XYZ file of C-alpha atoms in Angstrom:
710
model
C -5.281 -22.421 30.619
C -7.826 -21.964 27.889
C -7.045 -20.564 24.622
C -7.788 -16.777 24.639
C -8.443 -14.675 21.550
C -7.900 -10.834 21.813
C -9.269 -8.578 18.889
C -7.004 -5.351 18.868
C -9.161 -2.733 17.256
C -9.266 0.953 16.862
C -9.145 4.079 14.480
C -6.358 4.231 11.520
C -3.345 6.089 13.248
C -4.414 5.195 16.518
C -1.200 3.188 17.192
C -2.636 -0.132 16.960
C -0.093 -1.880 14.800
C 2.704 -0.469 16.796
C 1.027 -1.973 19.881
C 0.580 -5.233 18.011
C 4.107 -5.607 17.082
C 5.320 -4.840 20.721
C 2.879 -7.226 22.181
C 3.768 -10.376 19.741
C 7.141 -9.537 18.750
C 8.282 -12.032 16.016
C 5.619 -14.373 16.868
C 3.110 -13.344 14.117
C 2.093 -14.090 10.690
C 0.264 -12.480 7.984
C -2.470 -13.701 5.862
C -5.771 -12.656 4.242
C -9.465 -12.541 5.653
C -11.502 -15.529 4.470
C -12.729 -14.604 0.926
C -11.154 -11.196 0.623
C -7.668 -9.963 0.289
C -7.760 -7.446 3.223
C -4.531 -8.429 5.045
C -4.930 -10.266 8.457
C -2.388 -10.084 11.233
C -2.260 -12.634 13.751
C 0.183 -13.274 16.371
C 1.069 -14.867 20.081
C 1.112 -12.899 23.107
C 5.154 -13.166 23.711
C 4.415 -13.577 27.609
C 1.799 -16.598 26.861
C 1.590 -18.460 23.693
C -2.159 -19.575 24.756
C -3.226 -16.096 24.108
C -3.714 -15.080 20.179
C -3.901 -11.588 19.398
C -5.691 -10.666 16.066
C -4.844 -6.977 14.605
C -8.018 -6.135 12.939
C -8.260 -3.475 10.144
C -8.404 0.121 11.404
C -11.845 1.302 10.964
C -13.868 4.429 12.101
C -17.077 2.615 12.724
C -18.995 -0.770 12.653
C -21.348 0.428 9.844
C -20.500 -1.444 6.691
C -19.298 1.465 4.548
C -15.632 0.022 3.547
C -14.548 -3.667 3.040
C -12.246 -3.077 6.236
C -15.558 -2.268 8.380
C -17.512 -5.451 7.120
C -14.359 -7.431 7.827
C -14.140 -6.266 11.257
C -17.648 -6.597 12.181
C -18.228 -10.170 10.799
C -14.999 -11.239 12.752
C -16.318 -9.531 15.907
C -19.653 -11.145 15.668
C -19.036 -14.528 13.948
C -15.649 -15.588 15.817
C -15.076 -16.610 19.150
C -13.554 -13.473 20.356
C -12.775 -13.299 24.279
C -11.972 -9.538 24.796
C -11.757 -6.314 22.593
C -8.642 -4.339 23.216
C -9.650 -1.104 22.173
C -6.829 1.470 21.199
C -7.880 5.008 21.353
C -5.791 8.070 20.345
C -5.635 10.144 23.423
C -5.155 13.261 21.266
C -8.152 12.776 19.431
C -10.330 11.428 22.029
C -13.931 12.299 21.294
C -13.544 10.973 17.588
C -11.767 7.673 18.706
C -14.688 7.094 21.574
C -17.380 6.830 18.673
C -16.015 3.275 17.887
C -15.627 2.609 21.555
C -19.333 3.089 21.967
C -20.212 0.723 19.113
C -17.956 -2.042 20.952
C -19.661 -1.615 24.127
C -22.985 -2.944 22.474
C -21.273 -6.194 21.125
C -21.444 -7.908 24.619
C -17.892 -8.882 24.395
C -15.728 -7.543 27.309
C -13.995 -4.382 26.440
C -10.741 -3.038 27.784
C -9.754 0.717 26.511
C -6.022 1.656 26.190
C -5.557 5.533 25.982
C -2.603 5.493 23.567
C -0.350 8.541 23.141
C -0.819 9.749 26.617
C 2.902 11.153 26.778
C 1.820 13.377 23.850
C -1.367 14.294 25.883
C 0.562 15.382 28.865
C 3.147 17.000 26.891
C 0.407 19.388 25.456
C -0.926 19.951 28.974
C -4.030 18.199 28.681
C -5.460 16.011 31.328
C -7.546 12.883 31.110
C -9.592 11.403 34.095
C -8.848 7.704 33.792
C -10.980 6.756 36.638
C -14.147 8.921 35.247
C -13.757 7.419 31.817
C -13.553 3.886 33.387
C -16.842 4.725 35.660
C -18.905 5.914 32.765
C -17.919 3.375 30.053
C -18.257 0.597 32.785
C -14.967 -1.103 31.720
C -11.339 -1.042 32.462
C -9.317 2.252 31.126
C -5.767 2.102 31.193
C -3.068 4.981 29.793
C -0.470 3.633 27.668
C 2.203 4.846 25.184
C 2.857 2.181 22.277
C 5.708 3.850 21.069
C 7.594 3.905 24.556
C 6.379 0.830 25.570
C 4.476 2.254 28.791
C 1.910 -0.172 30.414
C 1.328 -1.917 27.109
C 1.727 -5.460 28.736
C -0.209 -4.291 31.837
C -3.015 -3.484 29.329
C -2.937 -7.067 27.581
C -2.760 -8.530 31.097
C -5.862 -6.707 32.014
C -7.572 -7.804 28.713
C -6.765 -11.578 29.532
C -8.388 -11.141 33.153
C -11.405 -9.717 31.731
C -11.692 -12.259 29.035
C -11.975 -14.886 31.812
C -15.184 -13.181 33.064
C -17.237 -14.282 29.776
C -19.651 -12.097 28.015
C -21.340 -8.969 29.281
C -24.903 -7.607 28.830
C -24.457 -4.199 27.116
C -25.298 -1.047 28.764
C -27.976 1.420 27.735
C -26.820 4.909 26.866
C -29.408 6.680 24.502
C -32.264 8.832 25.232
C -35.570 7.660 26.259
C -37.435 7.747 22.888
C -34.634 5.847 21.296
C -34.395 3.333 24.237
C -38.243 2.734 24.073
C -37.869 1.993 20.169
C -35.027 -0.259 20.548
C -36.900 -2.215 23.420
C -39.762 -2.910 20.871
C -37.211 -4.066 18.285
C -35.626 -6.507 20.690
C -39.036 -7.834 21.921
C -40.278 -8.233 18.121
C -37.145 -9.347 16.319
C -34.354 -10.317 18.274
C -35.752 -11.883 21.465
C -34.801 -15.499 20.855
C -30.807 -14.420 20.410
C -28.568 -14.358 23.425
C -28.985 -11.400 25.620
C -25.485 -9.941 25.225
C -26.132 -10.149 21.211
C -29.769 -8.454 21.173
C -28.534 -4.869 21.816
C -26.169 -4.514 18.612
C -28.776 -6.116 16.354
C -31.576 -4.053 17.566
C -29.457 -0.726 17.107
C -28.610 -2.066 13.502
C -32.174 -2.787 12.709
C -33.276 0.747 13.900
C -30.739 2.124 11.563
C -32.160 -0.078 8.739
C -28.710 -1.686 8.190
C -29.132 -3.685 4.800
C -26.633 -6.369 5.837
C -28.307 -7.162 9.169
C -31.855 -7.222 7.376
C -30.489 -9.652 4.940
C -28.935 -11.719 7.495
C -31.829 -11.985 10.123
C -34.457 -12.530 7.177
C -37.567 -10.976 8.837
C -41.050 -11.368 7.823
C -42.308 -8.326 6.122
C -44.871 -7.908 8.840
C -42.285 -7.831 11.339
C -40.230 -5.358 9.414
C -43.464 -3.083 9.081
C -44.253 -3.390 12.701
C -40.834 -2.016 13.725
C -40.692 0.562 11.120
C -43.639 2.178 12.599
C -41.550 2.580 15.734
C -38.591 3.968 13.755
C -40.687 6.433 12.022
C -42.307 7.945 15.195
C -38.753 8.388 16.497
C -37.745 10.023 13.294
C -40.414 12.439 13.567
C -39.873 13.257 17.069
C -36.069 14.276 16.184
C -36.711 15.434 12.820
C -34.009 13.262 11.348
C -33.273 9.966 9.833
C -32.763 7.026 12.154
C -29.045 6.444 11.398
C -28.274 10.349 12.212
C -30.143 10.042 15.152
C -28.092 7.071 16.621
C -25.003 8.987 15.601
C -26.068 12.041 17.378
C -26.929 9.972 20.278
C -23.490 8.534 20.542
C -22.025 11.961 20.315
C -24.284 13.380 23.086
C -22.974 10.718 25.236
C -19.258 11.424 24.312
C -19.855 15.135 24.689
C -21.094 14.551 28.186
C -18.306 12.334 29.002
C -15.600 14.694 27.804
C -16.911 17.464 29.959
C -16.186 15.303 33.152
C -13.345 13.132 32.047
C -11.272 15.597 29.714
C -9.660 18.811 30.760
C -8.006 20.800 27.680
C -5.119 23.272 28.389
C -6.878 26.661 28.787
C -4.126 28.629 26.485
C -4.603 28.391 22.672
C -0.690 27.884 22.181
C 0.183 25.828 19.224
C 1.309 22.205 19.582
C 4.760 21.128 18.137
C 2.914 19.368 15.343
C 0.720 22.283 14.684
C 3.662 24.385 14.396
C 5.296 21.906 12.004
C 2.264 21.789 9.831
C 2.333 25.529 9.289
C 5.445 24.930 7.028
C 4.951 21.422 5.553
C 1.396 21.792 4.871
C 1.637 25.318 3.730
C -0.322 26.175 0.500
C 2.886 27.311 -1.197
C 5.715 25.246 0.353
C 4.081 21.915 0.655
C 4.782 20.691 -2.680
C 8.542 21.973 -2.983
C 9.353 20.731 0.362
C 7.889 17.208 -0.655
C 9.840 17.206 -3.672
C 13.038 18.125 -1.620
C 12.257 15.489 0.922
C 11.951 12.717 -1.992
C 14.913 13.923 -3.598
C 16.908 13.442 -0.323
C 15.558 10.082 -0.076
C 16.627 9.155 -3.340
C 19.773 10.742 -3.149
C 20.631 8.590 -0.282
C 19.089 5.243 -1.352
C 20.095 5.423 -5.063
C 23.063 7.998 -4.899
C 25.569 8.303 -2.206
C 25.208 5.470 0.406
C 22.950 3.241 -2.198
C 25.563 3.711 -5.225
C 28.452 2.621 -3.037
C 26.731 -0.445 -1.754
C 25.678 -1.471 -5.422
C 29.294 -0.936 -6.612
C 30.419 -3.171 -3.757
C 27.876 -5.853 -4.579
C 28.251 -5.922 -8.136
C 31.784 -5.284 -8.679
C 33.478 -6.633 -5.607
C 31.497 -8.997 -3.860
C 29.962 -10.791 -7.179
C 32.595 -9.653 -9.786
C 35.950 -10.263 -7.961
C 35.053 -12.510 -4.957
C 32.090 -14.905 -5.523
C 32.066 -15.712 -9.156
C 35.799 -15.812 -9.673
C 36.016 -18.022 -6.421
C 33.400 -20.561 -7.522
C 34.612 -20.495 -11.334
C 37.977 -21.360 -10.125
C 36.598 -24.175 -7.612
C 34.639 -25.694 -10.649
C 37.617 -25.494 -12.995
C 39.815 -27.289 -10.335
C 37.333 -30.154 -9.714
C 37.217 -30.711 -13.472
C 33.510 -29.492 -13.916
C 32.131 -29.470 -17.258
C 32.765 -26.140 -18.929
C 28.824 -25.927 -19.530
C 27.982 -26.419 -15.963
C 30.660 -23.907 -14.986
C 29.037 -21.396 -17.244
C 25.797 -22.266 -16.075
C 26.446 -21.749 -12.497
C 28.736 -18.560 -12.719
C 27.315 -16.729 -15.937
C 23.539 -17.862 -15.810
C 22.740 -18.484 -11.792
C 25.152 -16.244 -10.144
C 25.508 -13.479 -12.839
C 21.706 -13.357 -13.416
C 20.556 -13.426 -9.587
C 23.500 -11.546 -8.300
C 22.939 -8.715 -10.692
C 19.473 -8.308 -8.991
C 20.692 -9.033 -5.502
C 23.456 -6.264 -6.060
C 20.299 -3.792 -5.839
C 18.998 -5.219 -2.531
C 21.112 -2.873 -0.269
C 19.525 0.180 -2.199
C 16.240 -1.173 -1.648
C 16.530 -1.633 1.895
C 17.711 1.747 2.154
C 14.938 3.229 0.104
C 12.380 1.080 2.270
C 14.033 2.159 5.715
C 13.764 5.934 4.768
C 10.252 5.686 3.637
C 9.197 3.813 6.684
C 10.746 6.603 8.903
C 8.766 9.260 6.830
C 5.713 7.177 7.346
C 6.537 6.605 10.977
C 7.000 9.980 12.067
C 3.579 11.107 10.455
C 4.758 12.812 7.354
C 3.077 10.780 4.759
C -0.136 11.226 6.091
C 0.296 14.942 5.602
C 1.471 14.143 1.971
C -2.129 12.556 1.344
C -3.411 15.888 2.544
C -1.289 17.771 0.240
C -1.942 15.713 -2.621
C -5.579 16.138 -2.427
C -5.756 19.572 -3.883
C -4.018 18.282 -7.033
C -5.962 14.687 -7.336
C -9.214 16.393 -6.697
C -8.853 18.101 -10.102
C -9.134 14.602 -11.758
C -11.867 13.470 -9.813
C -9.841 11.607 -6.998
C -9.103 12.561 -3.433
C -6.030 12.416 -1.316
C -7.207 8.987 0.025
C -6.330 7.802 -3.441
C -2.493 9.009 -2.867
C -2.274 6.496 0.315
C -2.453 3.289 -1.997
C 0.117 5.191 -4.249
C 2.259 5.912 -1.483
C 2.130 2.139 -0.405
C 2.683 1.059 -4.251
C 6.355 2.772 -4.037
C 7.424 -0.423 -2.125
C 5.108 -3.016 -4.120
C 2.013 -2.818 -6.152
C 0.195 -5.616 -4.524
C -0.266 -4.047 -1.258
C -0.984 -0.758 -2.909
C -3.967 -2.074 -4.888
C -4.996 -3.814 -1.713
C -4.780 -0.352 0.280
C -7.301 1.010 -2.298
C -10.359 -0.891 -0.702
C -10.460 1.586 2.082
C -11.882 4.173 -0.639
C -15.608 4.080 -0.346
C -16.779 5.276 -3.663
C -16.649 2.497 -6.305
C -15.489 4.617 -9.193
C -12.993 6.238 -7.145
C -11.669 2.942 -5.853
C -11.293 1.479 -9.666
C -9.850 4.594 -10.984
C -7.114 4.502 -8.029
C -6.570 0.628 -8.735
C -5.974 1.516 -12.641
C -3.477 4.280 -12.021
C -1.638 3.116 -9.160
C 0.682 0.918 -11.291
C 2.126 4.083 -12.754
C 3.987 4.755 -9.273
C 7.585 3.210 -9.659
C 7.697 0.214 -7.292
C 10.736 -1.314 -5.565
C 11.016 -3.919 -8.340
C 11.514 -0.746 -10.715
C 14.393 0.696 -8.809
C 17.054 -1.675 -9.908
C 15.999 -0.633 -13.565
C 15.933 3.284 -12.801
C 19.216 2.488 -10.760
C 20.776 0.747 -13.964
C 19.886 3.352 -16.455
C 20.837 6.336 -13.998
C 24.252 4.793 -13.460
C 25.207 3.844 -16.993
C 23.360 6.608 -19.064
C 23.127 9.738 -16.740
C 26.182 9.808 -14.515
C 24.356 7.987 -11.493
C 22.499 11.374 -10.644
C 20.107 10.564 -7.786
C 17.835 13.393 -9.815
C 16.732 10.228 -12.312
C 15.026 8.421 -9.661
C 13.623 11.552 -7.960
C 12.291 12.105 -11.614
C 11.186 8.550 -11.955
C 8.823 9.057 -8.846
C 7.352 12.349 -9.778
C 6.825 11.216 -13.508
C 5.003 8.196 -12.224
C 2.708 10.761 -10.295
C 2.139 12.964 -13.356
C 1.056 9.968 -15.324
C -1.459 9.129 -12.681
C -2.758 12.516 -13.152
C -2.401 12.407 -16.997
C -4.373 9.317 -16.939
C -6.962 10.580 -14.378
C -7.456 13.655 -16.847
C -8.370 11.100 -19.722
C -10.471 8.838 -17.632
C -12.550 11.527 -15.925
C -13.635 12.439 -19.571
C -15.433 8.998 -19.860
C -18.766 8.456 -18.758
C -17.512 5.557 -16.172
C -15.454 7.737 -14.173
C -17.150 11.150 -14.618
C -18.292 13.026 -11.332
C -17.006 14.736 -8.323
C -14.405 13.426 -5.743
C -15.595 11.949 -2.497
C -14.861 14.423 0.348
C -11.623 13.810 2.032
C -11.451 13.556 5.782
C -8.365 12.097 7.555
C -7.106 12.514 11.259
C -3.385 13.553 10.879
C -1.476 11.977 13.652
C 0.786 14.048 15.678
C 4.589 14.047 14.879
C 6.641 11.542 16.829
C 9.780 9.860 17.017
C 9.808 6.625 14.829
C 9.942 3.381 16.851
C 13.260 1.779 15.279
C 11.784 -1.545 15.925
C 8.784 -0.816 13.674
C 10.833 0.728 10.967
C 12.951 -2.167 10.869
C 10.434 -4.781 10.716
C 8.549 -2.748 7.839
C 11.764 -2.662 6.004
C 12.409 -6.321 6.541
C 9.063 -7.223 5.310
C 9.317 -5.206 2.096
C 12.901 -5.968 1.448
C 12.473 -9.930 2.022
C 9.670 -10.063 -0.275
C 11.994 -8.320 -2.900
C 14.708 -11.028 -2.151
C 12.536 -13.868 -2.368
C 11.699 -13.208 -5.736
C 15.414 -13.413 -6.806
C 15.477 -17.051 -5.232
C 12.227 -18.087 -7.518
C 11.155 -16.222 -10.809
C 14.530 -14.500 -11.364
C 16.605 -17.757 -10.876
C 14.455 -19.444 -13.130
C 14.639 -16.858 -15.897
C 18.458 -16.857 -15.376
C 18.571 -20.524 -16.042
C 16.262 -20.090 -19.112
C 18.514 -17.310 -20.398
C 21.671 -19.334 -20.153
C 20.071 -22.340 -21.817
C 18.734 -20.230 -24.771
C 22.052 -18.181 -24.815
C 23.923 -21.116 -24.955
C 22.352 -23.241 -27.593
C 22.479 -22.646 -31.390
C 20.960 -24.183 -34.610
C 23.708 -22.751 -37.048
C 25.359 -25.652 -38.395
C 23.502 -28.038 -36.419
C 22.172 -28.009 -32.898
C 25.214 -27.536 -30.594
C 26.674 -25.666 -27.500
C 28.153 -22.336 -28.102
C 31.767 -22.052 -27.453
C 34.379 -19.484 -28.780
C 35.544 -21.896 -31.622
C 32.109 -22.914 -32.561
C 30.328 -19.738 -32.540
C 26.937 -19.367 -34.081
C 23.878 -17.202 -33.220
C 22.078 -18.402 -30.035
C 18.438 -19.424 -30.111
C 17.545 -16.269 -27.645
C 18.990 -14.207 -30.554
C 16.842 -15.546 -33.040
C 13.791 -15.163 -30.738
C 14.916 -11.629 -29.393
C 15.229 -10.763 -33.190
C 11.605 -11.539 -33.938
C 10.112 -9.512 -31.032
C 12.637 -6.672 -31.261
C 10.457 -4.890 -33.956
C 7.628 -4.361 -31.569
C 10.029 -2.059 -29.601
C 11.471 -0.359 -32.684
C 8.899 2.801 -32.180
C 10.231 3.119 -28.879
C 13.888 3.664 -29.815
C 15.700 0.264 -28.570
C 14.809 -2.195 -31.107
C 18.123 -4.702 -30.458
C 17.272 -8.184 -29.479
C 18.907 -7.920 -26.030
C 16.704 -5.146 -24.987
C 13.896 -6.704 -26.396
C 14.433 -9.915 -24.647
C 15.112 -8.446 -21.232
C 11.848 -6.231 -21.547
C 9.533 -9.242 -22.488
C 11.380 -11.086 -19.194
C 10.389 -8.229 -17.034
C 6.846 -8.923 -17.470
C 7.438 -12.059 -14.987
C 9.430 -9.852 -12.566
C 10.161 -6.202 -13.233
C 13.729 -6.231 -11.743
C 14.480 -9.288 -13.976
C 15.276 -6.664 -16.836
C 18.471 -5.890 -15.002
C 19.056 -9.648 -14.353
C 18.420 -10.314 -17.842
C 20.774 -7.615 -19.213
C 23.673 -8.680 -16.947
C 23.118 -12.528 -18.003
C 23.338 -11.616 -21.619
C 26.169 -9.463 -21.286
C 28.181 -11.922 -19.339
C 27.431 -14.857 -21.862
C 28.073 -12.353 -24.824
C 31.521 -11.413 -23.157
C 32.195 -15.165 -22.682
C 31.301 -16.046 -26.316
C 33.520 -13.058 -27.350
C 30.610 -11.134 -28.965
C 31.299 -7.871 -26.765
C 34.355 -6.911 -24.544
C 32.203 -6.093 -21.983
C 33.531 -6.025 -18.022
C 31.932 -8.470 -15.694
C 28.217 -7.527 -14.457
C 28.178 -4.340 -16.779
C 25.735 -4.097 -19.737
C 25.980 -0.687 -20.847
C 26.887 -2.088 -24.377
C 23.262 -3.380 -24.535
C 21.538 -0.185 -23.567
C 20.354 2.829 -25.913
C 23.263 5.108 -26.214
C 21.541 8.046 -27.938
C 19.946 10.192 -25.497
C 16.620 10.646 -26.851
C 16.346 6.732 -27.075
C 17.606 6.333 -23.620
C 14.976 8.817 -22.193
C 12.238 6.820 -24.312
C 13.315 3.447 -22.647
C 13.570 5.110 -19.224
C 9.897 6.337 -19.654
C 8.737 2.929 -21.030
C 10.447 0.886 -18.237
C 9.467 3.125 -15.458
C 5.544 3.270 -16.663
C 5.110 0.007 -18.202
C 2.421 -2.348 -17.055
C 1.810 -4.772 -14.431
C 3.545 -7.564 -12.972
C 1.797 -11.109 -12.491
C 1.327 -10.308 -8.837
C -0.432 -6.926 -9.445
C -2.393 -8.831 -12.180
C -3.534 -11.576 -9.882
C -5.079 -8.903 -7.554
C -6.747 -7.342 -10.541
C -8.342 -10.630 -11.320
C -9.313 -11.229 -7.741
C -11.187 -7.678 -7.557
C -12.546 -7.478 -11.113
C -12.381 -10.923 -12.608
C -10.408 -12.141 -15.727
C -12.253 -9.513 -17.865
C -11.562 -6.613 -15.446
C -7.895 -7.501 -15.149
C -7.238 -7.716 -18.809
C -8.800 -4.439 -19.223
C -6.903 -2.916 -16.215
C -3.549 -4.380 -17.633
C -4.299 -3.134 -20.964
C -5.269 0.202 -19.574
C -1.621 0.386 -18.035
C -0.043 -0.599 -21.095
C 2.063 2.441 -21.848
C 2.916 1.650 -25.469
C -0.804 2.136 -26.165
C -1.505 4.608 -23.627
C 1.086 7.109 -24.806
C -0.419 6.888 -28.244
C -4.235 7.530 -27.206
C -2.744 10.372 -24.900
C -1.059 12.126 -27.323
C -3.853 11.758 -30.000
C -6.206 13.115 -27.421
C -4.049 16.190 -26.874
C -3.388 16.933 -30.098
C -6.995 17.637 -30.604
C -6.556 20.185 -28.186
C -3.535 21.875 -29.665
C -1.298 20.907 -26.791
C 1.186 18.967 -29.104
C 2.438 18.677 -32.424
C 0.683 16.540 -34.665
C 3.572 15.330 -36.316
C 5.086 13.740 -33.077
C 1.772 11.818 -32.751
C 2.114 10.494 -36.377
C 5.827 9.408 -36.033
C 4.851 7.489 -32.852
C 1.685 6.280 -34.556
C 3.218 5.019 -37.570
C 6.504 3.620 -36.010
C 8.667 5.992 -38.051
C 11.521 5.768 -35.457
C 12.287 7.566 -31.917
C 11.423 11.030 -31.088
C 13.886 13.610 -31.187
C 14.780 15.820 -28.078
C 12.488 18.497 -29.098
C 9.498 15.746 -28.959
C 10.689 14.841 -25.552
C 10.729 18.390 -24.414
C 7.216 18.961 -25.910
C 5.999 15.987 -23.882
C 7.597 17.192 -20.836
C 5.782 20.636 -21.481
C 2.468 18.762 -21.657
C 3.059 16.989 -18.188
C 3.749 20.539 -16.846
C 0.396 21.806 -18.433
C -1.355 19.072 -17.082
C 0.001 19.538 -13.505
C -0.847 23.153 -13.559
């Protein structure tokens, strides 16, 4: 059997990814589309390894308005695609069929899979599959991706259609438009294959800039077809692109009249009844806050706290480290090697891995909220707030993704059409606490705030308030001034989460966290051990309880500690941990654990194993300040790399500095002082490095946040 490529395409939230996971199982890999950083998923059909399925980005049309639409269009036009498996949301049939009409013009065989048929039937609506198939002149099959109904049959039909080769597109427009398209085909694209002419003729009629540039037509030819286009525009009293759009919807409207029967009564669906509460103008935000509190209570407190205590105190503290240490001593291993393995590698990496169960619980709960359809509503809810700073609810989607990791959060921002909104979203998304910051938050919450889950919840909403505060400031600049783009989003129906998809998403997010522990954090732990175990006092030597001496790391930390004095945690241990956190945010916890373990061994502190409370600021104002700094601080190298890929080195440096909180907070408070919102004394003390803020200053800052949110 020859190799077959199936392009899985459809609107966002149509169930495309769910179907892709069901058809490929674990036989898939993730990469990037050539030349861009849009995620590319491919997999082998689990029934036939000769069939490759490509999961295209979710798009609404083949017009190049977003990077995803450009990527999808170029793939369908330039790659050897044998068949398109078009996923259509049966609950939003009319809107989804718009993209289908464009696929029909590509000359590629199309199989339409009407998804969510179980929801359609539950609502009492009816779809005439045979009539749809007859009018669209392609195979149409009802499926339910979540339940797995008919999904293999849909793929098998697509494979059979691929064997028939390419098709000649059907005509569906009115006489005037078809007449103009015929002239364009004859004048411009007659040398192309017959199956390609229709698509390019339509795009030339719409004056598509990318197609005009690609075909590189003579100006005389362009002037010739322009007369036909202008004639049609005068006839319809509209511009060419709008005429094509209206023609498509006219075709769809006629199709819906014969193929779709909506239940006559106006009874609200279950999703609509739920939305009456969850998206209520008054209750929406409190409910969202309550839900996030529940998520963090389970992941950071209660279950999550128990898992961390077990991992740190029992698994690593009582089982692994003592067992390994005893084994190394029994085989007469050198004391320095024993210390390196137990205190440096296992102690440092283990301190971070101890938070892995918490991360998996957090990602699991967030994946459930995404799968049931609630997080799409949150974007709608946040639109009202973000619009006040010149953004729309669409900008909240990257921020939501960034709660797992900032890198895919930045990648998700490219679905935003306006360049101003997209850049502003990218620059502020880093404030949302990602999974890598959760070990820091959990550590501070456990050691300084009694382990309350409210600390993690507060961290999330402080991140959102920082986004809004930054947006208020950026909107005052010339580069980001202007109104927000309109926000249009289809809200998927609520449904039970598919456990396989939830577990797969949880694993993908959690595994990326674990991999860093085996690379960056491992190397950092070894570096910390080396610098903590060597001293120049009394000659270069390895530190023992007998020899003593200040470590090399202590000298280095003492030099850089002054940078953090204005923030209230100027001891060398905290400074070193914070600097190492620039490589990987979670390394702050790992570094503190390694330093505490080695300090205990050297006799500097009487710290229990895997505890570093002695190294954290104990005064509550300082604790709050460090919590804010570590929660909001700038990008990790992965995010910085995505900045560079999008904006170049100059833009990446600007974006990183823009997110540097020590500088941004000073600028923010300076600006607010001019409006009379805060006390000038607080600002001067920060700016002049006169020491930490007192509690009244902290509460004043919180009051500022509240004012800006309102």
